Short mmCIF file of C-alpha atoms and ligand atoms in Angstrom, two decimals:
data_model
loop_
_atom_site.label_atom_id
_atom_site.label_comp_id
_atom_site.label_asym_id
_atom_site.label_seq_id
_atom_site.Cartn_x
_atom_site.Cartn_y
_atom_site.Cartn_z
CA MET A 1 13.43 22.15 6.89
CA LYS A 2 14.16 18.71 8.38
CA LEU A 3 14.32 15.51 6.35
CA TYR A 4 13.84 12.24 8.18
CA ASN A 5 15.42 9.60 6.03
CA PHE A 6 17.25 6.30 5.91
CA PRO A 7 20.74 5.81 4.41
CA PHE A 8 19.69 3.27 1.77
CA GLY A 9 16.63 1.98 -0.06
CA PRO A 10 14.81 3.16 -3.16
CA TYR A 11 12.42 5.68 -1.57
CA PRO A 12 14.94 7.35 0.76
CA GLN A 13 17.48 7.51 -2.07
CA ARG A 14 15.08 9.34 -4.38
CA VAL A 15 15.27 12.26 -1.98
CA ALA A 16 18.98 11.89 -1.15
CA ILE A 17 19.96 11.91 -4.85
CA TYR A 18 17.61 14.80 -5.51
CA LEU A 19 19.06 16.96 -2.71
CA SER A 20 22.57 16.28 -3.96
CA GLU A 21 21.65 17.18 -7.58
CA LYS A 22 19.67 20.21 -6.44
CA GLY A 23 22.58 21.42 -4.33
CA LEU A 24 20.40 22.24 -1.34
CA ALA A 25 22.41 22.52 1.84
CA ASN A 26 19.88 24.17 4.18
CA ILE A 27 18.02 20.94 4.93
CA GLU A 28 18.85 19.10 8.13
CA VAL A 29 18.96 15.36 7.41
CA ILE A 30 18.15 13.02 10.30
CA HIS A 31 18.66 9.32 9.66
CA LEU A 32 16.27 6.96 11.44
CA GLU A 33 15.74 3.20 11.41
CA PRO A 34 12.73 2.50 9.18
CA PRO A 35 9.92 0.34 10.48
CA ASN A 36 10.05 -3.18 9.12
CA GLY A 37 8.07 -6.39 9.17
CA LYS A 38 9.78 -7.51 12.35
CA THR A 39 9.81 -4.39 14.49
CA GLY A 40 6.71 -2.56 13.16
CA ARG A 41 6.39 1.18 12.87
CA SER A 42 7.97 3.33 15.54
CA ASP A 43 5.76 5.69 17.55
CA PHE A 44 8.08 8.51 16.53
CA LEU A 45 7.53 7.91 12.81
CA LYS A 46 3.79 7.40 13.26
CA HIS A 47 3.76 10.74 15.01
CA ILE A 48 5.40 12.41 11.97
CA THR A 49 3.18 11.00 9.18
CA PRO A 50 0.14 8.70 9.07
CA ALA A 51 2.08 6.20 6.96
CA GLY A 52 4.94 6.19 9.44
CA SER A 53 7.35 5.55 6.58
CA LEU A 54 10.61 7.17 5.51
CA PRO A 55 11.32 9.63 3.97
CA ALA A 56 9.31 12.42 5.57
CA ILE A 57 9.97 16.12 5.87
CA VAL A 58 8.94 18.73 8.39
CA ASP A 59 9.21 22.31 7.17
CA ASP A 60 9.97 25.29 9.41
CA ASP A 61 6.27 26.35 9.42
CA GLY A 62 5.23 22.89 10.63
CA THR A 63 4.21 21.53 7.22
CA VAL A 64 4.70 17.77 7.16
CA VAL A 65 5.11 15.86 3.89
CA GLY A 66 5.46 12.11 3.64
CA GLN A 67 5.78 10.05 0.43
CA SER A 68 8.96 10.55 -1.56
CA LEU A 69 7.34 11.86 -4.76
CA ALA A 70 5.29 14.42 -2.82
CA ILE A 71 8.49 15.48 -1.06
CA LEU A 72 10.29 16.04 -4.37
CA GLU A 73 7.38 18.13 -5.69
CA TYR A 74 7.13 20.09 -2.43
CA VAL A 75 10.84 20.97 -2.41
CA GLU A 76 10.61 21.96 -6.10
CA ASP A 77 7.66 24.24 -5.27
CA THR A 78 9.41 25.83 -2.32
CA HIS A 79 12.88 25.99 -3.95
CA PRO A 80 12.22 26.49 -7.70
CA GLU A 81 15.87 27.05 -8.70
CA PRO A 82 17.55 25.17 -10.23
CA ASP A 83 14.46 23.76 -11.92
CA MET A 84 14.35 19.97 -11.84
CA ARG A 85 10.96 19.29 -13.42
CA GLY A 86 11.42 20.76 -16.93
CA LYS A 87 10.92 24.27 -18.22
CA THR A 88 7.84 23.73 -20.41
CA ALA A 89 4.54 21.92 -19.90
CA ALA A 90 5.70 19.27 -22.38
CA ALA A 91 9.02 18.80 -20.59
CA ARG A 92 7.28 18.49 -17.21
CA ALA A 93 4.85 15.97 -18.65
CA ARG A 94 7.79 13.93 -19.94
CA THR A 95 9.43 14.04 -16.50
CA ARG A 96 6.21 12.74 -14.93
CA GLU A 97 5.86 10.02 -17.54
CA PHE A 98 9.25 8.63 -16.60
CA ILE A 99 8.56 8.99 -12.88
CA ASN A 100 5.35 7.00 -13.27
CA VAL A 101 7.07 4.25 -15.23
CA PHE A 102 9.82 3.83 -12.64
CA ASP A 103 7.40 4.09 -9.73
CA GLU A 104 5.31 1.30 -11.27
CA ALA A 105 8.47 -0.70 -11.96
CA LEU A 106 9.47 -0.40 -8.31
CA THR A 107 6.04 -1.50 -7.10
CA PHE A 108 6.24 -4.67 -9.21
CA PHE A 109 9.81 -5.27 -8.15
CA GLY A 110 8.83 -4.81 -4.50
CA LEU A 111 6.13 -7.48 -4.80
CA TRP A 112 8.58 -9.85 -6.49
CA ALA A 113 11.18 -9.35 -3.72
CA ARG A 114 8.68 -9.30 -0.87
CA HIS A 115 7.16 -12.64 -1.86
CA GLY A 116 10.31 -14.29 -3.17
CA SER A 117 13.53 -13.04 -1.56
CA HIS A 118 15.08 -15.08 1.22
CA LEU A 119 15.17 -11.76 3.07
CA SER A 120 11.41 -11.88 3.38
CA HIS A 121 11.11 -15.52 4.42
CA GLY A 122 9.29 -15.80 7.71
CA ILE A 123 7.84 -12.31 7.20
CA ASN A 124 5.78 -12.61 3.99
CA ARG A 125 4.18 -15.54 2.24
CA VAL A 126 6.48 -16.99 -0.43
CA SER A 127 4.76 -17.12 -3.80
CA ARG A 128 6.21 -18.53 -7.00
CA ASP A 129 3.31 -17.01 -8.98
CA MET A 130 3.99 -13.57 -7.55
CA ALA A 131 7.68 -13.82 -8.49
CA GLU A 132 6.84 -14.85 -12.06
CA ILE A 133 4.10 -12.30 -12.64
CA CYS A 134 5.75 -9.35 -10.92
CA SER A 135 9.25 -9.92 -12.34
CA ALA A 136 7.72 -10.05 -15.85
CA ARG A 137 5.87 -6.80 -15.19
CA TYR A 138 9.02 -5.22 -13.76
CA PHE A 139 11.07 -6.03 -16.87
CA GLN A 140 8.19 -4.86 -19.06
CA LYS A 141 8.35 -1.43 -17.39
CA LEU A 142 12.11 -1.19 -18.01
CA ARG A 143 11.50 -2.05 -21.68
CA LEU A 144 8.89 0.70 -21.81
CA ALA A 145 11.41 3.18 -20.38
CA GLU A 146 13.89 1.98 -23.01
CA LYS A 147 11.42 2.84 -25.78
CA MET A 148 10.77 6.27 -24.26
CA ILE A 149 14.43 7.35 -23.88
CA ASP A 150 15.67 9.77 -26.53
CA PRO A 151 19.36 8.95 -26.96
CA ALA A 152 20.03 12.49 -28.27
CA MET A 153 19.28 13.79 -24.75
CA GLY A 154 21.88 13.44 -22.01
CA PHE A 155 19.43 12.68 -19.22
CA ILE A 156 16.53 10.33 -18.86
CA ALA A 157 13.74 12.78 -19.64
CA GLY A 158 15.57 15.54 -21.47
CA ASP A 159 18.74 17.58 -21.72
CA THR A 160 18.95 18.55 -18.04
CA VAL A 161 18.78 16.58 -14.78
CA THR A 162 15.24 16.20 -13.51
CA ILE A 163 13.57 14.43 -10.63
CA ALA A 164 12.93 11.60 -13.12
CA ASP A 165 16.69 10.88 -13.12
CA CYS A 166 16.65 10.79 -9.32
CA VAL A 167 13.72 8.36 -9.20
CA ALA A 168 15.17 6.14 -11.95
CA MET A 169 18.61 6.08 -10.33
CA ALA A 170 17.29 5.29 -6.85
CA THR A 171 15.15 2.49 -8.25
CA LEU A 172 17.76 0.85 -10.46
CA HIS A 173 20.66 1.22 -8.03
CA TYR A 174 18.71 -0.56 -5.30
CA ILE A 175 17.63 -3.38 -7.59
CA ILE A 176 20.99 -3.82 -9.32
CA ALA A 177 23.36 -3.28 -6.40
CA PHE A 178 21.36 -4.83 -3.54
CA TYR A 179 19.44 -7.65 -5.29
CA ASP A 180 21.86 -8.30 -8.19
CA VAL A 181 19.12 -7.97 -10.81
CA PRO A 182 20.65 -6.40 -13.95
CA ILE A 183 19.00 -4.18 -16.54
CA PRO A 184 18.11 -6.50 -19.46
CA SER A 185 20.64 -6.36 -22.30
CA ASP A 186 17.88 -5.45 -24.77
CA CYS A 187 17.69 -2.04 -23.01
CA PRO A 188 21.01 -0.52 -24.18
CA LYS A 189 19.90 3.11 -23.83
CA LEU A 190 18.91 2.47 -20.21
CA VAL A 191 22.17 0.61 -19.53
CA ASP A 192 24.11 3.55 -20.98
CA TRP A 193 22.14 6.14 -18.99
CA TYR A 194 22.66 4.12 -15.79
CA ALA A 195 26.42 3.89 -16.32
CA ARG A 196 26.69 7.63 -16.97
CA PHE A 197 24.47 8.67 -14.04
CA SER A 198 26.31 6.28 -11.70
CA ALA A 199 29.46 8.34 -12.26
CA ARG A 200 27.83 11.48 -10.84
CA LEU A 201 28.55 12.69 -7.33
CA SER A 202 24.89 12.19 -6.42
CA ALA A 203 25.01 8.44 -7.11
CA PRO A 204 23.99 6.39 -4.06
CA PRO A 205 26.73 4.63 -2.06
CA ASN A 206 26.75 0.84 -1.76
CA ASN A 207 26.36 1.11 1.99
CA PHE A 208 24.05 -1.84 2.49
CA PRO A 209 24.02 -3.71 5.80
CA GLN A 210 26.33 -6.65 5.08
CA GLU A 211 24.17 -9.44 6.44
CA GLN A 212 21.01 -8.23 4.68
CA HIS A 213 22.93 -7.82 1.46
CA ARG A 214 24.35 -11.34 1.70
CA ILE A 215 20.85 -12.77 2.01
CA ALA A 216 19.26 -10.49 -0.61
CA ARG A 217 21.70 -10.89 -3.48
CA ASN A 218 20.99 -13.27 -6.34
CA LEU A 219 17.24 -12.65 -6.23
CA MET A 220 16.89 -14.10 -9.71
CA GLU A 221 18.40 -17.43 -8.71
CA GLN A 222 16.51 -17.45 -5.42
CA THR A 223 13.22 -17.11 -7.25
CA GLY A 224 14.10 -19.08 -10.40
CA ILE A 225 13.63 -16.11 -12.71
CA THR A 226 15.60 -15.57 -15.91
CA ILE A 227 15.44 -12.48 -18.12
N1 GSH B 301 5.43 5.28 -0.91
C1 GSH B 301 6.40 5.62 0.09
C2 GSH B 301 7.20 4.40 0.49
C3 GSH B 301 8.22 4.66 1.55
C4 GSH B 301 8.76 3.39 2.14
O1 GSH B 301 8.27 2.27 1.91
N2 GSH B 301 9.79 3.56 2.96
C5 GSH B 301 10.36 2.44 3.70
C6 GSH B 301 11.80 2.69 4.03
S1 GSH B 301 12.79 2.41 2.64
C7 GSH B 301 9.58 2.33 4.97
O2 GSH B 301 9.51 3.25 5.74
N3 GSH B 301 8.97 1.15 5.11
C8 GSH B 301 8.25 0.79 6.26
C9 GSH B 301 6.77 1.04 6.22
O3 GSH B 301 6.24 1.61 5.23
O4 GSH B 301 6.14 0.66 7.19
C10 GSH B 301 7.29 6.75 -0.42
O5 GSH B 301 7.37 6.96 -1.63
O6 GSH B 301 7.91 7.47 0.42
#
């Protein structure tokens, strides 16, 4: 199996963290430059998946899977051990609940950054309304996750690592480390989980391109948002 990925970013890191936690070594990882607003999608990536986005996998039988969440499910289906979805129907439902919450959080965050960050100036239309509405929805999703976390469990969705931890970690690491947007202090269970998961070997590196990081940081000040 080949994984086409990128060394940083919330979607690529979902899969990178997952592979590290899963302990799968028989996947060849090929890092590519993702398409962006300036360069557009590369013909190579468009050839792999219709979306032309990273990550994408190509299995040995020719199966192609794009979209990070579909990739996680596909690898779980083809490599069931160790299980990273939850052993019972209820546990798997809980895993999916958390995945949905963080996926929605990332979508709102993405709209906030895309229409507010100095990184997007000249690429996307700057919108004060978008920053206000989407940042509020982003923080609302984190507060929902906070309510859902059971502090008696060591991981986000239960007592073992699941793909929900990988999705949550990839999301929060990108937003905290690249854009300098902290988890609100009224989410102590989430803050605690993030600190503990950050100490794991699977935690993403802070390997951001320096110039992009310099422009991206302080998103809250750039867009006039306070928590
Ligand atoms: N929904 C997709 C999003 C993937 C995504 O946006 N990847 C970025 C790289 S971090 C990318 O390729 N962006 C360029 C594009 O979509 O044209 C997923 O979950 O895999």
